């Protein structure tokens, strides 16, 4: 196998690993899990295209396209999940402040 083939294989495996890590870190966030699943499926599809396609040029092209699309998919959904989590954290903090202000007497902070 040439350097191009090894590079394609390594990138596809890295995408599968990144998707697995994102899934593990998602902590039940459906948005991030969608991105992680897309990353894993895209990495596996890229590996399968390298194995199943007979023409090496077509295999490299297909693998590169699938890897790029799956990587962008994973990045976009992981960022969306992070933004959603940050908004939820801010809303929780604001609710805590409102609850504390309602419990304390007037003039005391």
PDB file of N, CA, C and O in Angstrom, residues 9-21 36 38-44 46 66-72 74:
ATOM      1  N   UNK A   9      -6.604   5.723   5.027  1.00  0.00           N
ATOM      2  CA  UNK A   9      -7.014   4.799   6.088  1.00  0.00           C
ATOM      3  C   UNK A   9      -6.887   5.472   7.456  1.00  0.00           C
ATOM      4  O   UNK A   9      -7.793   5.376   8.294  1.00  0.00           O
ATOM      5  N   UNK A  10      -5.786   6.171   7.676  1.00  0.00           N
ATOM      6  CA  UNK A  10      -5.572   6.835   8.966  1.00  0.00           C
ATOM      7  C   UNK A  10      -6.621   7.914   9.197  1.00  0.00           C
ATOM      8  O   UNK A  10      -7.160   8.051  10.305  1.00  0.00           O
ATOM      9  N   UNK A  11      -6.945   8.695   8.169  1.00  0.00           N
ATOM     10  CA  UNK A  11      -7.957   9.743   8.325  1.00  0.00           C
ATOM     11  C   UNK A  11      -9.330   9.144   8.625  1.00  0.00           C
ATOM     12  O   UNK A  11     -10.080   9.678   9.453  1.00  0.00           O
ATOM     13  N   UNK A  12      -9.684   8.053   7.968  1.00  0.00           N
ATOM     14  CA  UNK A  12     -10.973   7.412   8.223  1.00  0.00           C
ATOM     15  C   UNK A  12     -11.032   6.849   9.641  1.00  0.00           C
ATOM     16  O   UNK A  12     -12.045   6.994  10.333  1.00  0.00           O
ATOM     17  N   UNK A  13      -9.950   6.220  10.080  1.00  0.00           N
ATOM     18  CA  UNK A  13      -9.913   5.680  11.440  1.00  0.00           C
ATOM     19  C   UNK A  13      -9.947   6.819  12.464  1.00  0.00           C
ATOM     20  O   UNK A  13     -10.623   6.717  13.500  1.00  0.00           O
ATOM     21  N   UNK A  14      -9.252   7.918  12.181  1.00  0.00           N
ATOM     22  CA  UNK A  14      -9.281   9.067  13.087  1.00  0.00           C
ATOM     23  C   UNK A  14     -10.691   9.633  13.197  1.00  0.00           C
ATOM     24  O   UNK A  14     -11.123  10.056  14.278  1.00  0.00           O
ATOM     25  N   UNK A  15     -11.429   9.627  12.098  1.00  0.00           N
ATOM     26  CA  UNK A  15     -12.804  10.112  12.128  1.00  0.00           C
ATOM     27  C   UNK A  15     -13.692   9.197  12.970  1.00  0.00           C
ATOM     28  O   UNK A  15     -14.533   9.680  13.734  1.00  0.00           O
ATOM     29  N   UNK A  16     -13.505   7.908  12.856  1.00  0.00           N
ATOM     30  CA  UNK A  16     -14.268   6.964  13.677  1.00  0.00           C
ATOM     31  C   UNK A  16     -13.947   7.173  15.159  1.00  0.00           C
ATOM     32  O   UNK A  16     -14.848   7.199  16.005  1.00  0.00           O
ATOM     33  N   UNK A  17     -12.677   7.362  15.476  1.00  0.00           N
ATOM     34  CA  UNK A  17     -12.279   7.588  16.866  1.00  0.00           C
ATOM     35  C   UNK A  17     -12.836   8.915  17.384  1.00  0.00           C
ATOM     36  O   UNK A  17     -13.338   8.990  18.517  1.00  0.00           O
ATOM     37  N   UNK A  18     -12.789   9.957  16.560  1.00  0.00           N
ATOM     38  CA  UNK A  18     -13.338  11.261  16.975  1.00  0.00           C
ATOM     39  C   UNK A  18     -14.842  11.169  17.213  1.00  0.00           C
ATOM     40  O   UNK A  18     -15.363  11.747  18.176  1.00  0.00           O
ATOM     41  N   UNK A  19     -15.541  10.424  16.360  1.00  0.00           N
ATOM     42  CA  UNK A  19     -16.967  10.218  16.566  1.00  0.00           C
ATOM     43  C   UNK A  19     -17.248   9.458  17.850  1.00  0.00           C
ATOM     44  O   UNK A  19     -18.185   9.778  18.589  1.00  0.00           O
ATOM     45  N   UNK A  20     -16.434   8.455  18.144  1.00  0.00           N
ATOM     46  CA  UNK A  20     -16.590   7.705  19.387  1.00  0.00           C
ATOM     47  C   UNK A  20     -16.338   8.556  20.611  1.00  0.00           C
ATOM     48  O   UNK A  20     -17.064   8.470  21.614  1.00  0.00           O
ATOM     49  N   UNK A  21     -15.332   9.416  20.542  1.00  0.00           N
ATOM     50  CA  UNK A  21     -15.048  10.298  21.669  1.00  0.00           C
ATOM     51  C   UNK A  21     -16.180  11.307  21.856  1.00  0.00           C
ATOM     52  O   UNK A  21     -16.592  11.587  22.988  1.00  0.00           O
ATOM     53  N   UNK A  36     -21.991  12.629  16.361  1.00  0.00           N
ATOM     54  CA  UNK A  36     -21.058  11.530  16.604  1.00  0.00           C
ATOM     55  C   UNK A  36     -21.411  10.311  15.764  1.00  0.00           C
ATOM     56  O   UNK A  36     -20.528   9.664  15.193  1.00  0.00           O
ATOM     57  N   UNK A  38     -22.952  10.325  12.903  1.00  0.00           N
ATOM     58  CA  UNK A  38     -22.574  10.642  11.531  1.00  0.00           C
ATOM     59  C   UNK A  38     -21.080  10.514  11.299  1.00  0.00           C
ATOM     60  O   UNK A  38     -20.637  10.054  10.238  1.00  0.00           O
ATOM     61  N   UNK A  39     -20.287  10.917  12.275  1.00  0.00           N
ATOM     62  CA  UNK A  39     -18.839  10.774  12.160  1.00  0.00           C
ATOM     63  C   UNK A  39     -18.397   9.326  12.100  1.00  0.00           C
ATOM     64  O   UNK A  39     -17.553   8.952  11.280  1.00  0.00           O
ATOM     65  N   UNK A  40     -18.971   8.500  12.953  1.00  0.00           N
ATOM     66  CA  UNK A  40     -18.613   7.075  12.959  1.00  0.00           C
ATOM     67  C   UNK A  40     -19.051   6.401  11.665  1.00  0.00           C
ATOM     68  O   UNK A  40     -18.274   5.678  11.024  1.00  0.00           O
ATOM     69  N   UNK A  41     -20.292   6.655  11.251  1.00  0.00           N
ATOM     70  CA  UNK A  41     -20.796   6.043  10.014  1.00  0.00           C
ATOM     71  C   UNK A  41     -19.988   6.529   8.820  1.00  0.00           C
ATOM     72  O   UNK A  41     -19.648   5.744   7.924  1.00  0.00           O
ATOM     73  N   UNK A  42     -19.660   7.821   8.786  1.00  0.00           N
ATOM     74  CA  UNK A  42     -18.864   8.350   7.679  1.00  0.00           C
ATOM     75  C   UNK A  42     -17.466   7.759   7.641  1.00  0.00           C
ATOM     76  O   UNK A  42     -16.943   7.456   6.561  1.00  0.00           O
ATOM     77  N   UNK A  43     -16.837   7.582   8.797  1.00  0.00           N
ATOM     78  CA  UNK A  43     -15.510   6.968   8.829  1.00  0.00           C
ATOM     79  C   UNK A  43     -15.533   5.522   8.359  1.00  0.00           C
ATOM     80  O   UNK A  43     -14.655   5.080   7.611  1.00  0.00           O
ATOM     81  N   UNK A  44     -16.545   4.795   8.789  1.00  0.00           N
ATOM     82  CA  UNK A  44     -16.677   3.404   8.334  1.00  0.00           C
ATOM     83  C   UNK A  44     -16.959   3.350   6.832  1.00  0.00           C
ATOM     84  O   UNK A  44     -16.400   2.510   6.108  1.00  0.00           O
ATOM     85  N   UNK A  46     -16.002   5.528   4.630  1.00  0.00           N
ATOM     86  CA  UNK A  46     -14.751   5.860   3.954  1.00  0.00           C
ATOM     87  C   UNK A  46     -13.823   4.651   3.902  1.00  0.00           C
ATOM     88  O   UNK A  46     -13.180   4.388   2.880  1.00  0.00           O
ATOM     89  N   UNK A  66     -16.131  11.432   1.382  1.00  0.00           N
ATOM     90  CA  UNK A  66     -16.922  10.935   2.518  1.00  0.00           C
ATOM     91  C   UNK A  66     -16.293  11.366   3.841  1.00  0.00           C
ATOM     92  O   UNK A  66     -17.006  11.777   4.766  1.00  0.00           O
ATOM     93  N   UNK A  67     -14.972  11.329   3.935  1.00  0.00           N
ATOM     94  CA  UNK A  67     -14.292  11.750   5.162  1.00  0.00           C
ATOM     95  C   UNK A  67     -14.518  13.237   5.424  1.00  0.00           C
ATOM     96  O   UNK A  67     -14.802  13.635   6.563  1.00  0.00           O
ATOM     97  N   UNK A  68     -14.409  14.045   4.394  1.00  0.00           N
ATOM     98  CA  UNK A  68     -14.608  15.486   4.563  1.00  0.00           C
ATOM     99  C   UNK A  68     -16.044  15.811   4.976  1.00  0.00           C
ATOM    100  O   UNK A  68     -16.276  16.599   5.895  1.00  0.00           O
ATOM    101  N   UNK A  69     -17.004  15.192   4.308  1.00  0.00           N
ATOM    102  CA  UNK A  69     -18.408  15.451   4.636  1.00  0.00           C
ATOM    103  C   UNK A  69     -18.728  14.984   6.053  1.00  0.00           C
ATOM    104  O   UNK A  69     -19.374  15.700   6.833  1.00  0.00           O
ATOM    105  N   UNK A  70     -18.256  13.808   6.429  1.00  0.00           N
ATOM    106  CA  UNK A  70     -18.517  13.297   7.771  1.00  0.00           C
ATOM    107  C   UNK A  70     -17.801  14.137   8.833  1.00  0.00           C
ATOM    108  O   UNK A  70     -18.340  14.353   9.929  1.00  0.00           O
ATOM    109  N   UNK A  71     -16.614  14.625   8.532  1.00  0.00           N
ATOM    110  CA  UNK A  71     -15.899  15.477   9.476  1.00  0.00           C
ATOM    111  C   UNK A  71     -16.612  16.799   9.705  1.00  0.00           C
ATOM    112  O   UNK A  71     -16.738  17.267  10.841  1.00  0.00           O
ATOM    113  N   UNK A  72     -17.107  17.403   8.626  1.00  0.00           N
ATOM    114  CA  UNK A  72     -17.866  18.650   8.760  1.00  0.00           C
ATOM    115  C   UNK A  72     -19.164  18.383   9.515  1.00  0.00           C
ATOM    116  O   UNK A  72     -19.591  19.186  10.351  1.00  0.00           O
ATOM    117  N   UNK A  74     -19.728  16.056  11.789  1.00  0.00           N
ATOM    118  CA  UNK A  74     -19.377  15.878  13.202  1.00  0.00           C
ATOM    119  C   UNK A  74     -19.072  17.215  13.859  1.00  0.00           C
ATOM    120  O   UNK A  74     -19.563  17.504  14.958  1.00  0.00           O
TER     121      UNK A  74
END
